[in-house]
């Protein structure tokens, strides 16, 4: 396997090293800020007489190489040395098939030895005059830039802030400087939301402005223009739609309004009059610039060219100051960008589209608007791999404008992402889909700083033919995440995984990884199949260590996936796909293997496994070393063993050398070594010294590690529900009778309408009524479902139609046990320890609970009867009783509905509501 791994990288590195080879007919040209495009370009410096010397522009050097080929003076490679200094480009430097080298003899544009050429996709702005107070102004027409429009401004190489309200908070960069939506509009609008009247000034030109908002589920942000502002009603109307409906408590700010230019580093462009206003953070002797280009360098064949662009190398540059992606390659083969710094781009750092065997190596990429490196490929043919390589890069502080961005995103077939150091990303470090990618030897830390429900490495499957990936020898830690429960306190860390195999991601080999301190599981399999997870270390994750969660067989996507398996002409290359033809009759989460792994954990409330909908008969789970720091794992291990899994796994200290300081080497006497665990080569993980590195040693930029999040509290009114007292006990038969349940009066019901994120869009209604008789607490649920979708009847939480009642009784205002009572449309019931309580306590309450259910056309109902004494509730006394109830609807469109959205866990009742007994 090792030989297979190294071959594509060695081939590309050999091509990158080709500059050390001299070719008899390989021309050498020079470009310099002291040059002249009328000279020959064959001298590194201007001649003494000023009659010859280097070229002044890259375009002139490119055109000279084309002319030399036309004259027959060159047929192979060439080298253009670019001297240090700042080059302000007025047009994108383009290379096409006419500029190609040949394999082993590339055309090279490289920095002169010991020098750094800086290619700037923008214009230097000078001539500011005092406008008002500290604010300066510049008439762009006075410098020949009338009509120039741009979305960024740079001062001394640093991006400045478009005038905004509230102002940017440098002491709390991720959580500070936001407003919070006062409420939604209607059922959940994507174009309107409410604000507290008096929040904003009466802007002269509100349509100049934009709203920067994280709507709904807090997966990413949108930047949308303002259409109108109704100050009296307190409603902002947007010029376009947000990705999700805007909910109460969603965070946002406004920008691009002249009246909000009130702090150093802010700017505003009056596009109609071509006047720039700027409050400089220092004196104007420093360079001020704005983009004039979208892309700095483009390597792409033209529409009329049949051949690939190939064998072109860029090395040793700094690329900065454009409004789009800095460097793009399209329909290119064996092209490379190495040892360069890419920063201050409004879009991505490097984008490869439909490329083969291209190399992005040794670069420092930061402060870019979207992804650091993105590989876009429509290729789905596993017999014709792409073999692009992203190697030895240092990528950090990306996604400045697009918070859905990954540091590296990969599609296509067989691309390699290896030896990169990635940190401080708004969302994912490495995302991938397609087939057969290799993600290895990467050091990934402190990511998901601004979003939730994410991971360090992330595969969004949604297609069983998306498989064959290898994720190995990565060191992943502190995945963080940022989000909230029910619109109240924002949290970090929050709702993130380490290795996230999402939505049917299947057929992956996850091997030799170290995953430490993820908030949720170190590894999550979300309804995937055929995944082989072995020889990994999972350490100190907050909620659980390994998670399986299932989509039901009734899910609307399943028929489409099955059809893709049948239609895809390469299914035969993956034998496991054959058994998916009968998947409807089978579990959607099957044939997974978890073996020879080490798990070490021990935080209060943390669990070993979280399992829903696992196909026990086809799952292999064994020969693992499982260690709880108290010496006794939680009951989730017993559950696995009850199903015949983990029978040969051992409970023992794995004996790491120094895990708190990141050394997960196993001591020689480790029980894991005796069970065949192979030491993970930590010394090979992350970047390495190379002449293709932009900097060495790498000096890591400060970020969330050095300055942790300061989450904020958004005040909310805790919902409280009065539990009426009834005279007679309720008969628990699953049928809700009006005489028993407050007349089934909707006004007296607890309305279940929020999804886990707190969104309350239009969906089938669920209502609950709570009463007590002084002895028992009764919960009645009437749950509307999609009449076109059959119920999934069983007792798999997450896989079947069911509901869970979550209760915590505070004792002397101190947290107590959180009980989770799950009842299913099938009539089955279970009291669980999902909230981290002792199994014996869950079983005790289960014995003190009755449950029944009934099913009708388009609905099912359930009734719970719970002993007040068993809960610790004393009628007539003042007690805080935290409560939530959530419903699993397998027929969609929204699979999870709760009284109060608390993320993925209904049992986080501290962020839900309260009930009180009348």
Short mmCIF file of N, CA, C and O in Angstrom, two decimals, residues 592-701:
data_model
loop_
_atom_site.label_atom_id
_atom_site.label_comp_id
_atom_site.label_asym_id
_atom_site.label_seq_id
_atom_site.Cartn_x
_atom_site.Cartn_y
_atom_site.Cartn_z
N UNK A 592 -20.31 -2.51 8.88
CA UNK A 592 -19.21 -1.68 9.37
C UNK A 592 -18.32 -2.50 10.30
O UNK A 592 -18.80 -3.38 11.01
N UNK A 593 -17.03 -2.17 10.30
CA UNK A 593 -16.07 -2.86 11.16
C UNK A 593 -15.32 -1.84 12.00
O UNK A 593 -14.79 -0.86 11.47
N UNK A 594 -15.26 -2.09 13.31
CA UNK A 594 -14.54 -1.24 14.26
C UNK A 594 -13.66 -2.17 15.08
O UNK A 594 -14.13 -2.87 15.97
N UNK A 595 -12.37 -2.17 14.77
CA UNK A 595 -11.50 -3.16 15.39
C UNK A 595 -10.10 -2.58 15.66
O UNK A 595 -9.64 -1.68 14.97
N UNK A 596 -9.47 -3.12 16.70
CA UNK A 596 -8.09 -2.78 17.05
C UNK A 596 -7.90 -1.28 17.23
O UNK A 596 -6.89 -0.70 16.85
N UNK A 597 -8.90 -0.63 17.84
CA UNK A 597 -8.81 0.79 18.15
C UNK A 597 -8.56 0.98 19.63
O UNK A 597 -8.80 0.08 20.44
N UNK A 598 -8.10 2.16 20.00
CA UNK A 598 -7.92 2.53 21.41
C UNK A 598 -8.85 3.69 21.71
O UNK A 598 -8.86 4.69 20.99
N UNK A 599 -9.61 3.55 22.80
CA UNK A 599 -10.44 4.65 23.27
C UNK A 599 -10.09 4.92 24.73
O UNK A 599 -10.07 4.00 25.55
N UNK A 600 -9.79 6.17 25.02
CA UNK A 600 -9.47 6.58 26.39
C UNK A 600 -10.27 7.84 26.70
O UNK A 600 -10.14 8.84 25.99
N UNK A 601 -11.07 7.79 27.76
CA UNK A 601 -11.96 8.92 28.05
C UNK A 601 -12.29 8.93 29.53
O UNK A 601 -11.95 8.00 30.26
N UNK A 602 -12.98 9.98 29.98
CA UNK A 602 -13.32 10.00 31.39
C UNK A 602 -13.98 11.28 31.87
O UNK A 602 -14.15 11.48 33.07
N UNK A 603 -14.37 12.18 30.97
CA UNK A 603 -15.07 13.39 31.41
C UNK A 603 -16.42 13.00 32.01
O UNK A 603 -17.06 12.05 31.56
N UNK A 604 -16.89 13.75 33.00
CA UNK A 604 -18.21 13.46 33.56
C UNK A 604 -19.29 13.48 32.49
O UNK A 604 -19.37 14.42 31.69
N UNK A 605 -20.09 12.43 32.45
CA UNK A 605 -21.18 12.35 31.49
C UNK A 605 -20.80 11.86 30.11
O UNK A 605 -21.66 11.62 29.26
N UNK A 606 -19.52 11.71 29.85
CA UNK A 606 -19.09 11.23 28.53
C UNK A 606 -19.32 9.74 28.41
O UNK A 606 -19.12 8.98 29.37
N UNK A 607 -19.70 9.29 27.21
CA UNK A 607 -20.01 7.89 26.98
C UNK A 607 -19.01 7.28 26.01
O UNK A 607 -18.40 7.96 25.19
N UNK A 608 -18.89 5.98 26.11
CA UNK A 608 -18.01 5.24 25.20
C UNK A 608 -18.62 5.21 23.80
O UNK A 608 -17.99 5.63 22.82
N UNK A 609 -19.85 4.71 23.70
CA UNK A 609 -20.53 4.59 22.42
C UNK A 609 -21.89 5.27 22.47
O UNK A 609 -22.56 5.26 23.51
N UNK A 610 -22.29 5.84 21.37
CA UNK A 610 -23.67 6.27 21.16
C UNK A 610 -24.15 5.56 19.89
O UNK A 610 -23.59 5.78 18.82
N UNK A 611 -25.14 4.72 20.02
CA UNK A 611 -25.52 3.83 18.93
C UNK A 611 -27.02 3.93 18.69
O UNK A 611 -27.81 3.79 19.63
N UNK A 612 -27.41 4.18 17.46
CA UNK A 612 -28.81 4.06 17.07
C UNK A 612 -28.86 3.41 15.69
O UNK A 612 -28.14 3.79 14.78
N UNK A 613 -29.70 2.38 15.58
CA UNK A 613 -29.95 1.76 14.30
C UNK A 613 -28.80 0.96 13.72
O UNK A 613 -28.71 0.82 12.50
N UNK A 614 -27.93 0.43 14.54
CA UNK A 614 -26.83 -0.37 14.03
C UNK A 614 -27.34 -1.78 13.71
O UNK A 614 -28.08 -2.37 14.49
N UNK A 615 -26.92 -2.30 12.57
CA UNK A 615 -27.27 -3.67 12.21
C UNK A 615 -26.30 -4.60 12.94
O UNK A 615 -25.16 -4.81 12.52
N UNK A 616 -26.76 -5.15 14.05
CA UNK A 616 -25.88 -5.95 14.91
C UNK A 616 -25.33 -7.18 14.19
O UNK A 616 -24.19 -7.58 14.43
N UNK A 617 -26.14 -7.75 13.32
CA UNK A 617 -25.74 -9.01 12.70
C UNK A 617 -24.59 -8.85 11.70
O UNK A 617 -23.83 -9.79 11.49
N UNK A 618 -24.47 -7.67 11.06
CA UNK A 618 -23.43 -7.50 10.05
C UNK A 618 -22.29 -6.62 10.54
O UNK A 618 -21.35 -6.35 9.78
N UNK A 619 -22.35 -6.17 11.78
CA UNK A 619 -21.32 -5.28 12.32
C UNK A 619 -20.23 -6.10 13.01
O UNK A 619 -20.53 -7.04 13.76
N UNK A 620 -18.98 -5.74 12.76
CA UNK A 620 -17.84 -6.33 13.47
C UNK A 620 -17.27 -5.28 14.41
O UNK A 620 -16.91 -4.18 13.97
N UNK A 621 -17.21 -5.63 15.68
CA UNK A 621 -16.74 -4.69 16.71
C UNK A 621 -15.94 -5.51 17.71
O UNK A 621 -16.50 -6.19 18.56
N UNK A 622 -14.58 -5.44 17.65
CA UNK A 622 -13.84 -6.34 18.54
C UNK A 622 -12.37 -5.95 18.61
O UNK A 622 -11.87 -5.15 17.83
N UNK A 623 -11.70 -6.55 19.60
CA UNK A 623 -10.26 -6.42 19.80
C UNK A 623 -9.83 -4.96 19.99
O UNK A 623 -8.76 -4.54 19.54
N UNK A 624 -10.68 -4.21 20.67
CA UNK A 624 -10.37 -2.82 20.99
C UNK A 624 -9.88 -2.71 22.43
O UNK A 624 -10.21 -3.54 23.28
N UNK A 625 -9.12 -1.68 22.72
CA UNK A 625 -8.72 -1.36 24.09
C UNK A 625 -9.56 -0.17 24.53
O UNK A 625 -9.47 0.91 23.93
N UNK A 626 -10.35 -0.36 25.57
CA UNK A 626 -11.35 0.61 25.99
C UNK A 626 -11.05 1.01 27.43
O UNK A 626 -11.04 0.17 28.33
N UNK A 627 -10.83 2.29 27.65
CA UNK A 627 -10.40 2.70 28.98
C UNK A 627 -11.14 3.95 29.43
O UNK A 627 -11.14 4.99 28.77
N UNK A 628 -11.85 3.80 30.56
CA UNK A 628 -12.41 4.95 31.26
C UNK A 628 -11.49 5.26 32.41
O UNK A 628 -11.02 4.38 33.11
N UNK A 629 -11.22 6.54 32.64
CA UNK A 629 -10.20 6.91 33.61
C UNK A 629 -10.55 6.47 35.03
O UNK A 629 -9.68 6.37 35.89
N UNK A 630 -11.83 6.19 35.25
CA UNK A 630 -12.23 5.66 36.56
C UNK A 630 -11.94 4.16 36.68
O UNK A 630 -12.04 3.59 37.76
N UNK A 631 -11.65 3.53 35.54
CA UNK A 631 -11.43 2.09 35.51
C UNK A 631 -12.63 1.29 35.05
O UNK A 631 -12.51 0.10 34.78
N UNK A 632 -13.81 1.95 34.94
CA UNK A 632 -15.02 1.22 34.55
C UNK A 632 -15.76 2.00 33.46
O UNK A 632 -16.29 3.08 33.72
N UNK A 633 -15.80 1.48 32.23
CA UNK A 633 -16.56 2.14 31.16
C UNK A 633 -18.04 2.21 31.49
O UNK A 633 -18.55 1.44 32.33
N UNK A 634 -18.74 3.12 30.82
CA UNK A 634 -20.17 3.27 31.04
C UNK A 634 -20.92 2.08 30.45
O UNK A 634 -20.34 1.20 29.80
N UNK A 635 -22.22 2.09 30.61
CA UNK A 635 -23.05 0.93 30.25
C UNK A 635 -23.16 0.70 28.75
O UNK A 635 -23.67 -0.35 28.34
N UNK A 636 -22.73 1.66 27.93
CA UNK A 636 -22.84 1.44 26.49
C UNK A 636 -21.98 0.26 26.05
O UNK A 636 -22.28 -0.38 25.04
N UNK A 637 -20.92 -0.05 26.79
CA UNK A 637 -20.13 -1.25 26.47
C UNK A 637 -20.95 -2.50 26.75
O UNK A 637 -20.91 -3.47 25.96
N UNK A 638 -21.68 -2.52 27.84
CA UNK A 638 -22.53 -3.67 28.14
C UNK A 638 -23.55 -3.90 27.03
O UNK A 638 -23.83 -5.05 26.66
N UNK A 639 -24.10 -2.82 26.52
CA UNK A 639 -25.09 -2.96 25.45
C UNK A 639 -24.47 -3.61 24.23
O UNK A 639 -25.07 -4.48 23.59
N UNK A 640 -23.24 -3.19 23.88
CA UNK A 640 -22.58 -3.80 22.73
C UNK A 640 -22.35 -5.30 22.98
O UNK A 640 -22.59 -6.13 22.09
N UNK A 641 -21.91 -5.63 24.16
CA UNK A 641 -21.64 -7.03 24.47
C UNK A 641 -22.91 -7.86 24.51
O UNK A 641 -22.89 -9.05 24.19
N UNK A 642 -24.02 -7.23 24.90
CA UNK A 642 -25.29 -7.95 24.86
C UNK A 642 -25.65 -8.37 23.44
O UNK A 642 -26.39 -9.35 23.24
N UNK A 643 -25.13 -7.65 22.46
CA UNK A 643 -25.39 -7.98 21.06
C UNK A 643 -24.25 -8.76 20.43
O UNK A 643 -24.18 -8.88 19.19
N UNK A 644 -23.33 -9.24 21.25
CA UNK A 644 -22.27 -10.09 20.74
C UNK A 644 -21.08 -9.34 20.19
O UNK A 644 -20.24 -9.93 19.49
N UNK A 645 -20.97 -8.05 20.48
CA UNK A 645 -19.86 -7.23 19.99
C UNK A 645 -18.89 -6.90 21.11
O UNK A 645 -19.25 -6.93 22.30
N UNK A 646 -17.66 -6.59 20.76
CA UNK A 646 -16.61 -6.21 21.72
C UNK A 646 -16.35 -7.31 22.76
O UNK A 646 -15.87 -7.03 23.86
N UNK A 647 -16.62 -8.55 22.40
CA UNK A 647 -16.44 -9.63 23.37
C UNK A 647 -14.96 -9.87 23.66
O UNK A 647 -14.60 -10.31 24.76
N UNK A 648 -14.09 -9.61 22.71
CA UNK A 648 -12.66 -9.79 22.92
C UNK A 648 -11.92 -8.48 23.16
O UNK A 648 -10.69 -8.46 23.24
N UNK A 649 -12.67 -7.40 23.25
CA UNK A 649 -12.06 -6.12 23.61
C UNK A 649 -11.71 -6.13 25.09
O UNK A 649 -12.35 -6.82 25.89
N UNK A 650 -10.70 -5.35 25.46
CA UNK A 650 -10.26 -5.36 26.85
C UNK A 650 -10.44 -3.96 27.44
O UNK A 650 -10.32 -2.95 26.76
N UNK A 651 -10.75 -3.95 28.72
CA UNK A 651 -10.82 -2.70 29.48
C UNK A 651 -9.48 -2.56 30.20
O UNK A 651 -9.19 -3.29 31.14
N UNK A 652 -8.64 -1.65 29.70
CA UNK A 652 -7.30 -1.50 30.26
C UNK A 652 -6.72 -0.15 29.85
O UNK A 652 -7.05 0.38 28.79
N UNK A 653 -5.85 0.37 30.68
CA UNK A 653 -5.15 1.61 30.38
C UNK A 653 -4.20 1.35 29.20
O UNK A 653 -3.35 0.46 29.28
N UNK A 654 -4.32 2.11 28.10
CA UNK A 654 -3.45 1.86 26.94
C UNK A 654 -2.01 2.29 27.17
O UNK A 654 -1.14 1.92 26.38
N UNK A 655 -1.75 3.09 28.21
CA UNK A 655 -0.39 3.48 28.57
C UNK A 655 0.27 4.35 27.49
O UNK A 655 1.30 4.01 26.90
N UNK A 656 -0.35 5.51 27.25
CA UNK A 656 0.28 6.52 26.39
C UNK A 656 1.47 7.13 27.12
O UNK A 656 1.50 7.21 28.36
N UNK A 657 2.41 7.68 26.37
CA UNK A 657 3.58 8.32 26.97
C UNK A 657 3.20 9.64 27.62
O UNK A 657 3.48 9.87 28.80
N UNK A 658 2.52 10.53 26.90
CA UNK A 658 2.17 11.84 27.45
C UNK A 658 1.01 12.44 26.67
O UNK A 658 1.19 13.40 25.91
N UNK A 659 -0.18 11.91 26.83
CA UNK A 659 -1.29 12.35 25.97
C UNK A 659 -1.69 13.80 26.20
O UNK A 659 -2.14 14.47 25.27
N UNK A 660 -1.55 14.31 27.41
CA UNK A 660 -1.95 15.69 27.67
C UNK A 660 -1.10 16.67 26.89
O UNK A 660 -1.53 17.80 26.62
N UNK A 661 0.09 16.28 26.54
CA UNK A 661 0.97 17.12 25.73
C UNK A 661 1.11 16.61 24.30
O UNK A 661 2.06 16.96 23.59
N UNK A 662 0.16 15.78 23.88
CA UNK A 662 0.08 15.38 22.49
C UNK A 662 0.94 14.21 22.08
O UNK A 662 1.06 13.92 20.89
N UNK A 663 1.55 13.49 23.04
CA UNK A 663 2.37 12.33 22.68
C UNK A 663 1.57 11.07 22.95
O UNK A 663 1.41 10.64 24.09
N UNK A 664 1.07 10.47 21.87
CA UNK A 664 0.24 9.28 22.00
C UNK A 664 1.02 8.00 21.67
O UNK A 664 0.43 6.97 21.36
N UNK A 665 2.33 8.08 21.76
CA UNK A 665 3.14 6.88 21.63
C UNK A 665 2.78 5.91 22.75
O UNK A 665 2.57 6.32 23.90
N UNK A 666 2.70 4.64 22.42
CA UNK A 666 2.38 3.63 23.43
C UNK A 666 3.66 3.13 24.09
O UNK A 666 4.67 2.87 23.42
N UNK A 667 3.61 3.02 25.41
CA UNK A 667 4.75 2.46 26.12
C UNK A 667 4.87 0.97 25.77
O UNK A 667 3.88 0.32 25.40
N UNK A 668 6.07 0.41 25.86
CA UNK A 668 6.29 -0.98 25.41
C UNK A 668 5.35 -1.99 26.06
O UNK A 668 5.00 -3.00 25.44
N UNK A 669 4.94 -1.73 27.30
CA UNK A 669 4.09 -2.70 28.00
C UNK A 669 2.60 -2.49 27.72
O UNK A 669 1.74 -3.12 28.35
N UNK A 670 2.26 -1.62 26.77
CA UNK A 670 0.85 -1.34 26.48
C UNK A 670 0.09 -2.60 26.07
O UNK A 670 0.55 -3.38 25.24
N UNK A 671 -1.11 -2.81 26.64
CA UNK A 671 -1.92 -3.97 26.24
C UNK A 671 -2.36 -3.88 24.79
O UNK A 671 -2.64 -4.91 24.16
N UNK A 672 -2.42 -2.65 24.23
CA UNK A 672 -2.83 -2.51 22.83
C UNK A 672 -1.81 -3.13 21.89
O UNK A 672 -2.17 -3.75 20.88
N UNK A 673 -0.53 -2.99 22.20
CA UNK A 673 0.50 -3.58 21.36
C UNK A 673 0.40 -5.10 21.35
O UNK A 673 0.63 -5.75 20.33
N UNK A 674 0.03 -5.65 22.50
CA UNK A 674 -0.12 -7.10 22.57
C UNK A 674 -1.30 -7.59 21.74
O UNK A 674 -1.34 -8.77 21.35
N UNK A 675 -2.25 -6.69 21.47
CA UNK A 675 -3.42 -7.07 20.67
C UNK A 675 -3.24 -6.74 19.19
O UNK A 675 -4.17 -6.84 18.40
N UNK A 676 -2.03 -6.33 18.83
CA UNK A 676 -1.74 -6.10 17.41
C UNK A 676 -1.85 -4.65 16.97
O UNK A 676 -1.72 -4.36 15.77
N UNK A 677 -2.08 -3.72 17.90
CA UNK A 677 -2.14 -2.32 17.52
C UNK A 677 -0.77 -1.86 17.03
O UNK A 677 0.26 -2.17 17.64
N UNK A 678 -0.75 -1.12 15.94
CA UNK A 678 0.50 -0.62 15.37
C UNK A 678 0.71 0.82 15.80
O UNK A 678 -0.22 1.65 15.73
N UNK A 679 1.93 1.14 16.25
CA UNK A 679 2.24 2.50 16.65
C UNK A 679 1.93 3.47 15.50
O UNK A 679 2.23 3.19 14.34
N UNK A 680 1.37 4.62 15.86
CA UNK A 680 1.06 5.63 14.85
C UNK A 680 2.27 6.54 14.68
O UNK A 680 2.79 7.08 15.67
N UNK A 681 2.77 6.75 13.47
CA UNK A 681 4.01 7.52 13.26
C UNK A 681 3.77 9.02 13.39
O UNK A 681 3.74 9.76 12.40
N UNK A 682 3.65 9.50 14.63
CA UNK A 682 3.37 10.91 14.84
C UNK A 682 4.45 11.83 14.28
O UNK A 682 4.18 12.97 13.90
N UNK A 683 5.69 11.35 14.25
CA UNK A 683 6.78 12.19 13.76
C UNK A 683 6.67 12.49 12.27
O UNK A 683 7.32 13.41 11.76
N UNK A 684 5.82 11.74 11.57
CA UNK A 684 5.64 11.97 10.13
C UNK A 684 4.40 12.79 9.81
O UNK A 684 4.13 13.09 8.65
N UNK A 685 3.64 13.15 10.84
CA UNK A 685 2.39 13.88 10.63
C UNK A 685 2.67 15.38 10.57
O UNK A 685 3.43 15.91 11.36
N UNK A 686 2.04 16.05 9.62
CA UNK A 686 2.21 17.49 9.47
C UNK A 686 3.26 17.85 8.43
O UNK A 686 3.83 16.98 7.76
N UNK A 687 3.52 19.14 8.27
CA UNK A 687 4.48 19.59 7.25
C UNK A 687 5.89 19.12 7.53
O UNK A 687 6.25 18.74 8.65
N UNK A 688 6.72 19.19 6.50
CA UNK A 688 8.11 18.75 6.61
C UNK A 688 9.00 19.76 5.88
O UNK A 688 8.56 20.52 5.01
N UNK A 689 10.27 19.76 6.24
CA UNK A 689 11.23 20.68 5.62
C UNK A 689 11.45 20.31 4.17
O UNK A 689 11.63 19.15 3.82
N UNK A 690 11.43 21.33 3.30
CA UNK A 690 11.61 21.09 1.88
C UNK A 690 11.94 22.42 1.21
O UNK A 690 11.49 23.48 1.66
N UNK A 691 12.73 22.36 0.13
CA UNK A 691 12.98 23.60 -0.62
C UNK A 691 11.71 24.10 -1.29
O UNK A 691 11.66 25.24 -1.77
N UNK A 692 10.67 23.25 -1.32
CA UNK A 692 9.38 23.67 -1.86
C UNK A 692 8.47 24.29 -0.81
O UNK A 692 7.31 24.56 -1.09
N UNK A 693 8.97 24.48 0.42
CA UNK A 693 8.19 25.15 1.45
C UNK A 693 8.38 26.67 1.34
O UNK A 693 9.50 27.15 1.13
N UNK A 694 7.31 27.42 1.52
CA UNK A 694 7.40 28.88 1.51
C UNK A 694 8.20 29.38 2.69
O UNK A 694 8.99 30.33 2.57
N UNK A 695 8.00 28.78 3.85
CA UNK A 695 8.72 29.18 5.07
C UNK A 695 9.09 27.93 5.85
O UNK A 695 8.37 26.93 5.83
N UNK A 696 10.21 27.99 6.53
CA UNK A 696 10.63 26.90 7.42
C UNK A 696 11.66 27.43 8.41
O UNK A 696 12.59 28.13 7.99
N UNK A 697 11.52 27.14 9.67
CA UNK A 697 10.39 26.41 10.26
C UNK A 697 9.12 27.25 10.23
O UNK A 697 9.18 28.48 10.15
N UNK A 698 8.00 26.57 10.29
CA UNK A 698 6.71 27.26 10.29
C UNK A 698 6.49 27.92 11.65
O UNK A 698 6.61 27.27 12.68
N UNK A 699 6.20 29.20 11.62
CA UNK A 699 5.82 29.92 12.84
C UNK A 699 4.30 30.04 12.82
O UNK A 699 3.73 30.75 11.98
N UNK A 700 3.64 29.33 13.72
CA UNK A 700 2.18 29.25 13.67
C UNK A 700 1.55 30.56 14.14
O UNK A 700 1.93 31.11 15.17
N UNK A 701 0.60 31.03 13.35
CA UNK A 701 -0.10 32.27 13.67
C UNK A 701 -0.99 32.08 14.89
O UNK A 701 -1.57 31.01 15.08
#
